[in-house]
Structure formats: C-alpha cells, structure tokens
C-alpha positions as CSV (number, residue, x, y, z in Angstrom):
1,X,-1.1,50.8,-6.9
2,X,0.6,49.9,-10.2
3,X,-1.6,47.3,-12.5
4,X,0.0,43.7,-12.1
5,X,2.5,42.7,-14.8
6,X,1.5,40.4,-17.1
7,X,3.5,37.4,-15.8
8,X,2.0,38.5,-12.3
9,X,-1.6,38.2,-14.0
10,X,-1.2,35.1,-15.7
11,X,0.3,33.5,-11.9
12,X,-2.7,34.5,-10.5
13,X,-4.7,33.0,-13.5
14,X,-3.0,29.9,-13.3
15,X,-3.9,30.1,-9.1
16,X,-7.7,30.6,-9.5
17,X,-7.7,28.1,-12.3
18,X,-6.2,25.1,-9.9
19,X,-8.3,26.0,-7.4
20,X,-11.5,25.6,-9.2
21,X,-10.4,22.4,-10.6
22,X,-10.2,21.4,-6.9
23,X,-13.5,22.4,-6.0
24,X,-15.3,21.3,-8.8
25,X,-13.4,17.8,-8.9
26,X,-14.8,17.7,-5.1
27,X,-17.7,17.8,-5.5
28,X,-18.0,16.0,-8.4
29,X,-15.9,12.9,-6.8
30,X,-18.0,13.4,-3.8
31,X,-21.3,13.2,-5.6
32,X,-20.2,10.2,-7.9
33,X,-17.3,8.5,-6.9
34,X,-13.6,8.2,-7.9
35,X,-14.5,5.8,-10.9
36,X,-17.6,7.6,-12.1
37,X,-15.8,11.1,-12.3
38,X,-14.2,11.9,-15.7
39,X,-11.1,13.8,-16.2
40,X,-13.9,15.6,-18.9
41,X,-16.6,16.1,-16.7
42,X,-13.7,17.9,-14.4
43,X,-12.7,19.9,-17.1
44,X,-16.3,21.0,-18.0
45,X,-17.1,21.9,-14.7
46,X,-14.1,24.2,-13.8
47,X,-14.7,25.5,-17.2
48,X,-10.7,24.5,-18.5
49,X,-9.4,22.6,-20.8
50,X,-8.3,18.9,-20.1
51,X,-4.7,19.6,-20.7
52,X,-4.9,22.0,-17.5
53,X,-6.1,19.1,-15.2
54,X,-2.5,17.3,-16.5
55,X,-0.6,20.3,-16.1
56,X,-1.3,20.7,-12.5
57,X,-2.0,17.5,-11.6
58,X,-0.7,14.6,-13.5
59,X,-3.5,12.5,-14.2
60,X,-7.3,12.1,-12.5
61,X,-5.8,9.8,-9.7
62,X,-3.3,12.7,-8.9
63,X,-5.9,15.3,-8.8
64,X,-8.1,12.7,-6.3
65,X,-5.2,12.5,-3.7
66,X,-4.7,16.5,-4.1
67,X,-8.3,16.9,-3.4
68,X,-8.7,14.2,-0.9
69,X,-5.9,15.9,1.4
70,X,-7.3,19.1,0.5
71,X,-4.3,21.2,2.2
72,X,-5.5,23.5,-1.1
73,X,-8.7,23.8,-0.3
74,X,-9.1,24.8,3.3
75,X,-6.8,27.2,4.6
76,X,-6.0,24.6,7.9
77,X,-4.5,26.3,11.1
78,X,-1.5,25.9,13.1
79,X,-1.6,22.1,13.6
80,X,-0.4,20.5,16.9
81,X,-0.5,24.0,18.9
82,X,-1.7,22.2,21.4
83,X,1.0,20.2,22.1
84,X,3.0,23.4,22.5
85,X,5.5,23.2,25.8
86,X,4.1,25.1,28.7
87,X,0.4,25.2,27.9
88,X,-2.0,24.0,31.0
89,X,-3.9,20.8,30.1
90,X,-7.2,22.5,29.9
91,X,-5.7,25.2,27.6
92,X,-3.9,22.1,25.2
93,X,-7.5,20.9,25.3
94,X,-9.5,24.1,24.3
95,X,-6.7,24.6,21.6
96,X,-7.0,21.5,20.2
97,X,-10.8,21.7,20.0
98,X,-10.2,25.3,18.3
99,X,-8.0,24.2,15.6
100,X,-10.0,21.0,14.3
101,X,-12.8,23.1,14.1
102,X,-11.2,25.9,12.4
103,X,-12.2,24.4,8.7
104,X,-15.7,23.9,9.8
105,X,-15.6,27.9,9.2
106,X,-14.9,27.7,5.4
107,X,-18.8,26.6,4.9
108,X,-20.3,24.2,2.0
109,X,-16.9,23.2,0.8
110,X,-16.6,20.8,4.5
111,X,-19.7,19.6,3.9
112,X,-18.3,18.2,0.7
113,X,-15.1,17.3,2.3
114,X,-16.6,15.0,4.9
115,X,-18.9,13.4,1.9
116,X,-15.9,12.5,-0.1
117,X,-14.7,10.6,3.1
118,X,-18.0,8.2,3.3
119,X,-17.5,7.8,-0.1
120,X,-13.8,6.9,0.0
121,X,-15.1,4.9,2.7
122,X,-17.7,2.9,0.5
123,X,-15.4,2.7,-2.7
124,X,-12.2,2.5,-1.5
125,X,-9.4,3.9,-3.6
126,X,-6.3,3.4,-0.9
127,X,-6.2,7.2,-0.5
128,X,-8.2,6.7,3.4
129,X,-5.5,4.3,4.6
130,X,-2.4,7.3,3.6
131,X,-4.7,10.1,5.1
132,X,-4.6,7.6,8.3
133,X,-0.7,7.1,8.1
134,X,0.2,10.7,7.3
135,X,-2.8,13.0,9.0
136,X,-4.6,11.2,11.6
137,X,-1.8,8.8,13.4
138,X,0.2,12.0,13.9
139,X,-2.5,13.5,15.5
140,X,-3.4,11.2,17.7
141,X,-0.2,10.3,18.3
142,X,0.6,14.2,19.6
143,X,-2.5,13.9,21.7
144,X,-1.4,11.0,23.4
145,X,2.1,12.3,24.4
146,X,0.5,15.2,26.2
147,X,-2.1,13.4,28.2
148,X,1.2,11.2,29.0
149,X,2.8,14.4,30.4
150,X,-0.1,15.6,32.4
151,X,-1.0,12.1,33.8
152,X,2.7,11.5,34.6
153,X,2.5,8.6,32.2
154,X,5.7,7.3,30.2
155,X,4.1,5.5,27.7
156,X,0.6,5.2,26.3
157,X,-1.5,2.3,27.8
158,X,-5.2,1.5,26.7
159,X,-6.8,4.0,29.1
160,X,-4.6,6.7,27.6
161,X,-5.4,5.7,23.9
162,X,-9.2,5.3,24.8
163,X,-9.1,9.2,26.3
164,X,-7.5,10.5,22.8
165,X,-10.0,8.0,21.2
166,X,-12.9,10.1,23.3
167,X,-11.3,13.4,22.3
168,X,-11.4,13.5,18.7
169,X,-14.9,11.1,18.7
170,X,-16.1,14.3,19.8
171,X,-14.5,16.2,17.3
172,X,-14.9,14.4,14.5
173,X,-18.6,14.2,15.5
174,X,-19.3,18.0,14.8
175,X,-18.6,17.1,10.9
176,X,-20.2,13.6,10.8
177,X,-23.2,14.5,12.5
178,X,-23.7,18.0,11.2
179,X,-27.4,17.5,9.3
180,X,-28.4,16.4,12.7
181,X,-26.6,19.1,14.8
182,X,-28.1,21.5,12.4
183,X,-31.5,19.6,12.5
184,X,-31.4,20.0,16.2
185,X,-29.6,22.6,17.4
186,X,-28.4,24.3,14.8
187,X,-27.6,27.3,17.1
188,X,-24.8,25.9,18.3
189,X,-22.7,25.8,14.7
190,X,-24.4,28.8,13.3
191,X,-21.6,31.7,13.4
192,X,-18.1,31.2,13.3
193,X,-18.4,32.5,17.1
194,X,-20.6,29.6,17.9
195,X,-18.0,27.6,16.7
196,X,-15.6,29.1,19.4
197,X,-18.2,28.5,22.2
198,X,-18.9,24.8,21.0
199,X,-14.5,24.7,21.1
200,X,-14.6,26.1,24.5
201,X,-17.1,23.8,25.6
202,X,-15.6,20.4,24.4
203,X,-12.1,21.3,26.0
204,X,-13.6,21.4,29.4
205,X,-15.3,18.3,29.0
206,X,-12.3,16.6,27.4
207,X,-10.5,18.0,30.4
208,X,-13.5,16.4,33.0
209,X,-12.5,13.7,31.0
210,X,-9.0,13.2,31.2
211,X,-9.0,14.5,35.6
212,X,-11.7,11.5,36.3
213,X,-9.1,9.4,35.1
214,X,-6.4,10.9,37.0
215,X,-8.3,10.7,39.9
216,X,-9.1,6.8,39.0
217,X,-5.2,6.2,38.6
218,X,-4.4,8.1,42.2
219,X,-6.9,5.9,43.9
220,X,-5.8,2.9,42.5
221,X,-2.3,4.1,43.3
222,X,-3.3,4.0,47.0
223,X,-5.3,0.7,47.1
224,X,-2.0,-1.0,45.4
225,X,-0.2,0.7,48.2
C-alpha cells in the first residue's frame, strides 16, 4: 500500500481533529452546561487551537447543535427500516427495537449523550424543541403509520398514538434508566449480543401490545354490530 499523499494526510488530520472537538465539547457541555462551557476550555480539551472550533463549526452555539444531534458522533443505523413495505408486524417491531438500540453499542460516549439531554432539559437552549421537530416527530410519526396499516386504521386516533407512546417508552427507557439496568441487571446490556436479545425481547412485547388492542377493537366491532 502506497503511503497517503500529503493532502490525503492532512484530510484525515482535519477528520480526527473535528471529531475530538465533538467528544470533548460533549462531555464538557454535558458535565457543565451550554453557558458554563468555553469555546477555550473546548479548545484545551481536544488539544487545538480556538480558530479550529470556528473553522469547523462557526461559533460555540454551532458546535452545541452539531454535538447535540450528534449524527458525527455515533455511527446511527438505517433509520425507519422498520417501516419497510412488506415486513410482518412482529418483524417492523424487532427492527425497530434493533435500530434504536444500535448506538447503545458505541459505549461511554451514550452515556454522555443521554446526560447532555437532562441537561438540555434543565437549561434549555431551544436545541430539544428542533431535535423534537426534526428527529423524534418523524419517528413517531413512521411508527404510527405502520400500526395504522396492520390495525387496518386510516388515521391515527388516541389508542394508536398511546401504542407508539408505549413503544419507544420502552426504548428510550434502556438509555434513561441505564445506572439502574446496570445496577440490577446488568446482564441484560452487557455485550453487544445482549443488546440483540433485550431488541428481540421488546419487539415481542411491543407486538403483545399492539394484538391486545387488535383484539380490543374486533370485539368492540362486534358489540357495535
């Protein structure tokens, strides 16, 4: 293998140099806060200088919404698979259960991830209410449409919404409540192929879930009848 050129080395300088910008400006903004983190400290902690922070990212308040979307920082997987045509519900379920778990895999950086949320939470920036709008209404909204489809529903009603509600509850739980997954059963989210059990698991109770309230909508088909 030929030695990289150097405008090949100085790409891949300029690569590892953004991404430890975003690491260190996670945790430092998950630590102390959007208003307590310096642009210096930043700097200091990636080990660059100041002027690299601009040059990739503006200004601190760009860097924050980079880092708070952090499409850089975990390698996310093929969203909305589940909502692929032709897929059985309880295989849209288990694939969907697989794919938000998939960054749980990249270690300590999520559990700085899902800090920086309770923070944004506590000292609110505006950055939550665009993650909502861009990220998570999408989501649910692609969740909806297929219980829709396999409950024969045109439109979403409350039931429908409180099913995807129940869905990613349990989802999102398995970051939120990690310290006391791992205080309590910290088998179940120790390997990346416990991870895939716990996945396999949640789809078929997500899919108990979603056939109870078939089976409440058929029988109050037939009392209406």
């Amino acid at each position: 293998m030929s030695p990289p050129t150097p405008q090949t080395a100085s790409r891949t300088d300029g690569a590892e140099a953004r991404q430890k910008i975003l690491l260190c400006a996670l945790k430092l903004f998950a630590e102390k806060g959007y208003a307590k983190t310096s642009v210096r400290q930043i700097a200091q902690a990636a080990q660059v200088n100041v002027s690299a922070i601009s040059y990739y990212f503006t200004d601190k308040a760009g860097l924050y919404r980079t880092v708070f979307s952090m499409p850089d920082l975990i390698a996310r997987p093929c969203e909305f698979a589940f909502a692929a045509p032709g897929l059985s519900l309880a295989s849209a379920l288990q694939q969907f259960f697989v794919e938000f778990f998939q960054p749980l895999k990249m270690g300590d950086v999520v559990h700085d991830v899902v800090k920086l949320r309770h923070r944004e939470m506590l000292e609110p920036t505006g950055v939550w209410e665009q993650e909502i709008e861009c990220e998570v209404k999408p989501h649910h909204l692609a969740m909806a449409k297929l219980l829709c489809q396999h409950l024969d529903v045109k439109e979403p009603d409350d039931e429908i919404r409180s099913l995807v509600m129940a869905c990613f509850g349990m989802a999102v739980h398995m970051y939120i409540g990690q310290k006391v997954i791992r205080h309590m059963s910290p088998q179940l989210v120790e390997n990346h192929a416990a991870l895939d059990r716990m996945a396999e698991r949640y789809g078929r109770y997500a899919l108990a879930m979603v056939l109870d309230e078939k089976a409440r909508r058929a029988g109050a088909g037939e009392q209406a009848s």
